[in-house]
Structure formats: structure tokens, C-alpha cells
Short mmCIF file of C-alpha atoms in Angstrom, two decimals:
data_model
loop_
_atom_site.label_atom_id
_atom_site.label_comp_id
_atom_site.label_asym_id
_atom_site.label_seq_id
_atom_site.Cartn_x
_atom_site.Cartn_y
_atom_site.Cartn_z
CA LEU A 1 116.60 126.46 196.47
CA THR A 2 117.07 128.38 199.88
CA GLU A 3 119.36 127.30 202.61
CA PRO A 4 117.77 126.87 206.51
CA SER A 5 117.83 129.93 208.24
CA ASP A 6 118.33 132.33 204.70
CA PRO A 7 117.56 135.80 206.28
CA ALA A 8 116.78 137.34 202.80
CA LEU A 9 113.70 134.48 202.55
CA ALA A 10 113.17 134.91 206.45
CA GLU A 11 111.43 138.01 205.99
CA GLU A 12 109.98 137.67 202.82
CA LEU A 13 107.95 135.43 204.19
CA LEU A 14 107.08 137.54 206.99
CA LYS A 15 105.61 140.46 205.07
CA ARG A 16 103.10 137.71 204.27
CA VAL A 17 101.86 135.60 207.40
CA ASP A 18 99.68 137.88 207.79
CA ASP A 19 98.06 137.15 204.15
CA ILE A 20 94.49 137.87 203.42
CA GLN A 21 94.12 134.66 201.93
CA ASP A 22 94.33 131.18 204.36
CA CYS A 23 96.03 129.05 201.13
CA SER A 24 99.06 132.38 201.40
CA ARG A 25 99.78 131.79 205.09
CA ARG A 26 99.27 128.47 205.55
CA MET A 27 102.29 127.86 202.92
CA VAL A 28 104.13 130.98 205.24
CA VAL A 29 104.01 128.90 208.26
CA GLN A 30 105.17 125.62 206.28
CA ILE A 31 107.76 127.15 204.70
CA LEU A 32 109.40 128.78 208.25
CA GLY A 33 108.80 125.70 210.24
CA ALA A 34 111.10 124.02 206.79
CA VAL A 35 113.98 126.86 206.60
CA THR A 36 114.59 127.86 210.33
CA MET A 37 116.61 126.80 212.53
CA ARG A 38 115.38 125.85 216.33
CA GLY A 39 115.19 128.50 218.67
CA ASP A 40 114.93 131.59 216.50
CA GLU A 41 112.31 133.42 219.10
CA ARG A 42 110.93 135.96 215.75
CA ILE A 43 110.01 132.81 214.26
CA LEU A 44 108.89 131.16 216.80
CA THR A 45 106.91 133.91 218.10
CA ILE A 46 105.29 134.20 214.80
CA LEU A 47 104.68 129.99 214.83
CA LEU A 48 103.14 130.10 218.64
CA GLU A 49 100.96 133.11 217.20
CA LYS A 50 99.43 131.50 214.02
CA ALA A 51 98.68 128.70 216.36
CA ASP A 52 95.60 130.18 217.02
CA ASP A 53 94.75 131.22 213.30
CA LYS A 54 91.02 131.70 212.62
CA SER A 55 92.00 129.20 209.71
CA ALA A 56 92.20 124.93 210.37
CA GLU A 57 94.25 124.95 208.38
CA VAL A 58 96.52 127.18 209.69
CA ALA A 59 96.32 126.53 213.20
CA GLN A 60 96.87 122.97 211.98
CA GLU A 61 100.32 123.99 209.70
CA ALA A 62 101.49 126.12 212.74
CA VAL A 63 101.57 123.18 215.63
CA LEU A 64 103.64 121.04 212.63
CA SER A 65 105.71 123.62 212.00
CA LEU A 66 106.33 124.58 215.52
CA VAL A 67 107.85 121.07 216.56
CA LYS A 68 110.52 121.64 213.76
CA VAL A 69 111.74 125.10 215.18
CA SER A 70 110.85 125.33 219.02
CA GLU A 71 114.21 124.01 221.15
CA PRO A 72 113.17 120.00 222.84
CA ARG A 73 110.04 120.21 226.01
CA GLU A 74 110.07 124.17 225.31
CA ALA A 75 107.48 124.74 228.55
CA ARG A 76 105.47 127.44 225.72
CA VAL A 77 105.14 125.56 223.09
CA VAL A 78 104.46 122.46 225.00
CA ALA A 79 101.15 124.02 226.57
CA LYS A 80 100.21 125.79 222.39
CA VAL A 81 99.95 122.42 221.60
CA CYS A 82 98.19 121.32 224.38
CA ASP A 83 95.12 123.97 223.60
CA SER A 84 95.50 122.93 220.15
CA LEU A 85 94.06 119.18 221.72
CA LYS A 86 90.71 121.42 222.69
CA HIS A 87 90.81 122.79 218.69
CA LYS A 88 87.02 123.04 217.11
CA ASP A 89 88.63 120.86 213.92
CA SER A 90 89.61 117.45 214.38
CA TRP A 91 92.77 117.69 211.88
CA VAL A 92 94.02 120.07 214.48
CA ARG A 93 93.98 117.59 217.39
CA ARG A 94 94.91 115.05 216.13
CA SER A 95 98.13 117.08 214.82
CA ALA A 96 98.24 118.46 218.74
CA ALA A 97 98.71 115.32 219.79
CA ASP A 98 100.98 113.05 216.95
CA ALA A 99 102.74 116.51 218.04
CA LEU A 100 103.31 116.24 222.02
CA PRO A 101 105.35 113.12 221.99
CA LYS A 102 107.80 115.20 220.34
CA VAL A 103 108.27 118.29 222.29
CA ALA A 104 107.28 116.73 225.60
CA ASN A 105 108.84 115.58 229.09
CA VAL A 106 107.99 111.52 228.94
CA GLY A 107 105.70 112.02 232.60
CA ASP A 108 105.00 115.30 231.85
CA GLU A 109 101.69 115.34 234.35
CA ASN A 110 99.61 117.97 231.91
CA VAL A 111 100.56 116.20 228.64
CA VAL A 112 99.56 112.84 230.14
CA LEU A 113 96.08 114.43 231.65
CA ALA A 114 95.60 116.45 228.22
CA LEU A 115 96.23 112.97 226.15
CA SER A 116 93.77 110.86 228.37
CA GLN A 117 91.08 113.65 227.82
CA ARG A 118 91.23 112.74 224.60
CA LEU A 119 90.06 109.27 224.64
CA ALA A 120 86.81 110.87 224.92
CA ASP A 121 87.62 112.78 221.36
CA THR A 122 84.60 112.33 218.68
CA ASP A 123 86.79 112.14 216.04
CA GLY A 124 88.04 108.27 216.06
CA GLU A 125 91.16 108.99 214.78
CA VAL A 126 92.00 111.54 216.84
CA VAL A 127 91.29 109.18 220.02
CA GLN A 128 93.42 106.41 218.10
CA VAL A 129 96.33 108.70 217.90
CA ALA A 130 96.34 110.00 221.26
CA ILE A 131 96.47 106.94 222.68
CA ARG A 132 99.32 106.51 220.56
CA SER A 133 100.98 109.48 222.08
CA LEU A 134 100.27 108.10 225.55
CA SER A 135 101.81 104.74 225.50
CA GLN A 136 104.40 107.46 224.56
CA VAL A 137 104.89 109.68 227.35
CA THR A 138 103.67 108.74 229.93
CA ARG A 139 105.55 106.55 232.48
CA LYS A 140 104.55 102.93 233.30
CA GLY A 141 102.09 102.80 236.15
CA ASP A 142 99.71 106.55 235.85
CA LYS A 143 96.51 106.32 236.69
CA VAL A 144 95.45 108.99 235.22
CA ALA A 145 96.61 107.93 231.89
CA VAL A 146 95.69 103.63 232.64
CA LYS A 147 92.06 104.38 233.82
CA ALA A 148 91.71 106.58 230.40
CA LEU A 149 93.16 103.54 228.15
CA CYS A 150 90.79 100.88 230.36
CA SER A 151 87.73 102.31 229.35
CA ALA A 152 89.42 103.39 225.24
CA LEU A 153 88.12 99.36 225.62
CA ASN A 154 84.46 99.93 225.29
CA HIS A 155 85.45 102.79 222.45
CA ARG A 156 82.46 102.11 220.14
CA ASP A 157 85.50 101.42 217.11
CA ASP A 158 87.48 98.50 216.82
CA TRP A 159 90.47 100.09 216.22
CA THR A 160 90.32 101.94 219.19
CA ARG A 161 89.17 99.69 221.67
CA THR A 162 92.35 97.47 219.78
CA ALA A 163 95.05 100.59 219.63
CA GLY A 164 94.10 100.55 223.89
CA ALA A 165 94.56 97.37 224.56
CA GLU A 166 98.24 97.03 222.77
CA ALA A 167 98.95 100.53 224.86
CA LEU A 168 97.96 98.72 228.11
CA ALA A 169 100.37 96.65 228.36
CA LEU A 170 102.75 99.44 227.48
CA VAL A 171 101.56 101.87 230.48
CA ALA A 172 100.23 99.67 232.70
CA GLU A 173 101.82 97.67 235.51
CA ALA A 174 102.04 93.60 235.85
CA GLY A 175 99.61 92.69 238.16
CA ASP A 176 96.91 95.39 237.88
CA ALA A 177 94.00 94.17 238.95
CA ALA A 178 91.25 96.68 236.95
CA VAL A 179 93.88 96.69 233.65
CA VAL A 180 93.38 92.85 233.75
CA LYS A 181 89.90 92.63 234.23
CA ALA A 182 89.57 94.72 231.18
CA LEU A 183 91.75 93.01 228.96
CA VAL A 184 89.82 89.31 230.17
CA ALA A 185 86.48 91.42 228.93
CA SER A 186 88.23 91.60 226.71
CA LEU A 187 88.78 88.74 225.12
CA LYS A 188 85.24 88.61 224.60
CA ASP A 189 85.57 90.98 222.12
CA PHE A 190 83.60 90.45 218.82
CA GLU A 191 86.64 91.88 216.88
CA PRO A 192 89.63 89.21 215.89
CA GLY A 193 92.01 91.43 216.14
CA VAL A 194 91.04 93.65 219.39
CA ALA A 195 90.16 89.82 221.42
CA SER A 196 93.93 88.85 219.30
CA GLU A 197 95.20 92.55 221.55
CA ALA A 198 93.98 91.92 224.84
CA ALA A 199 95.60 87.73 224.85
CA ARG A 200 98.91 89.69 224.20
CA SER A 201 99.03 92.03 226.32
CA LEU A 202 97.63 89.83 228.83
CA GLY A 203 100.24 87.30 228.34
CA LYS A 204 102.68 90.84 229.74
CA LEU A 205 100.63 92.28 232.89
CA GLY A 206 98.32 88.92 233.61
CA PRO A 207 99.93 87.44 237.84
CA PRO A 208 101.90 84.35 237.12
CA ASP A 209 99.41 83.02 239.79
CA ASP A 210 95.64 84.07 239.07
CA ASP A 211 93.94 80.93 237.35
CA SER A 212 91.68 82.55 236.21
CA VAL A 213 93.65 84.24 233.44
CA LEU A 214 94.59 81.04 232.37
CA ASP A 215 91.17 80.16 231.88
CA ALA A 216 89.77 82.68 230.06
CA LEU A 217 93.23 82.30 227.66
CA SER A 218 91.89 78.54 227.50
CA GLU A 219 88.28 79.69 226.41
CA MET A 220 90.22 81.10 223.81
CA LEU A 221 91.26 77.98 221.77
CA GLU A 222 88.28 77.18 220.94
CA ASN A 223 87.76 81.05 218.87
CA PRO A 224 87.33 80.00 215.42
CA GLU A 225 89.37 82.92 214.33
CA ALA A 226 93.20 81.68 213.64
CA VAL A 227 94.88 84.73 214.55
CA VAL A 228 93.08 84.33 218.59
CA ARG A 229 93.60 80.79 218.93
CA LYS A 230 97.46 81.68 217.72
CA ALA A 231 97.09 84.88 220.48
CA ALA A 232 96.00 82.74 222.92
CA VAL A 233 98.39 80.68 222.81
CA ASP A 234 101.03 83.50 222.57
CA ALA A 235 99.78 84.41 225.63
CA MET A 236 100.00 81.28 227.35
CA ALA A 237 103.33 81.15 227.16
CA ALA A 238 104.51 84.17 228.06
CA LEU A 239 102.18 83.13 231.31
CA VAL A 240 104.94 80.19 231.01
CA GLY A 241 108.03 82.82 230.74
CA ARG A 242 106.56 84.23 234.66
CA GLY A 243 106.51 81.23 235.94
CA ARG A 244 103.21 79.42 235.03
CA PRO A 245 104.28 75.90 233.60
CA ARG A 246 99.75 74.56 233.73
CA ALA A 247 100.17 77.53 231.02
CA VAL A 248 101.93 74.35 228.95
CA ALA A 249 99.37 71.79 230.05
CA ALA A 250 97.06 73.81 228.90
CA ALA A 251 98.00 75.18 225.99
CA ILE A 252 99.69 71.01 224.83
CA SER A 253 96.36 69.69 225.47
#
């Protein structure tokens, strides 16, 4: 096996980085990401170029390798990965969305906007990865991210709606009226997982002085799904901890 940053291996790989075969270029890019020390300018430049390779598989591998080779928070790498979010191939977009929290600063407005836009992606898995990454790079209360996550509660895919409800608890400010309204509506989602996650998020975000939230959670106690009823009770318990003694009586009764 070759040690990382071995000059002989690097030179041999660089001879093949523009090979006519897609599979060969992909392998070279993958190995470069594995054996190159962080900050190697020559390799980094090549990987940035390969992120635009005509082969989607090569481009995806380049994005993954950029995470390993670049120094943290390097602006040109962040910009290139953001560009890859618009790639025609869904696997490239997915890898780019997953990579951004590893290379970007928390609160980077361009990154937050780019990920928020991916919540409208036609590929459900891209959306789910973008939601997860958005919750990692967004500062609490960011309006762009919060609006996008609220929209995700209406996505056709139930896993995406669940991820959106969960992420809102991490991104939104407690008491945000628009978020509370969206989560209350999601309590009626036909998928138990979505309704349960919406309840848990309401337990964290619901305003302590809003009886409509407690009433909506109380209605969930009649749900035939045990997981939904438990989520409702847990949410009420959370409200108790935030000054809602009435929740105790509702849960007990």
C-alpha cells in the first residue's frame, strides 16, 4: 500500500486523470482523494476541474474527493460544490448536498440559499439530504431556510415531510407563528411518522400561551396509531416544561 501524499503515486495518477475511459478517470479521482494531503494545490485544482467532468460518475467522485483534499471553509470549493447542486444527475446533486456541511461555514447565506432551493428538487432523496444538511449549516431563525422547510411539509414524499418537520425544530425559533401553523396542519398528515414528528417539533416550538396548539395535540390522543398518541403526550410533556400546567391535566384525562 502507498502512503498518503506519495509523490510517485501522484505522478502516475496524474498521467491518467484525463483518460478517455470514464471509469479510469473516476478511479483516479477517487484515489487522489484518498491519498492526497489536505491543501495540495495541484491536486485541488484538478479536482475542481473534474467536478465539471462530462461523466456524472467522475463529477460525483470529484465532489467527494474535494471534501477530503480541501482545507476547511475554502471559498472556491464551497462555490464549486454549490454549483454541483444544480447538476443534471441526481447522484451528483445528492453528494453535493451531503458535502456542503463539511466544507462550508455555518450561516453562509449562499450555502443556505443553495440548499433551500434544492428542497424543490424532483428527486426525493436529494431533498432529504438537502434538508439534513440545511439543518447543519443554518443559524437559528434563518428566514430563507425556515420558509423552505415549511414548504417541505407539503412534499409528496412522506419521508421528506417527516425530515422537514424534524429539521424545523432545529432551525426555527420557538414561537414562530408561521412554523407553528404549518406544524399544526401536519398533525393531520395521514402518515403516522409525519404527524408524530410534527407533534414533537411543536413540543419544542409551540408558544406556551397558545391554547390552539394544546387543543390540536389533545385531538391526537384519539389517533388509532400508538406512535402518534405517544408523540402527542411527549409534546404535551414538553409544553409542561415550558410553563403549560394545563397540558398535564389534558394528558392525564
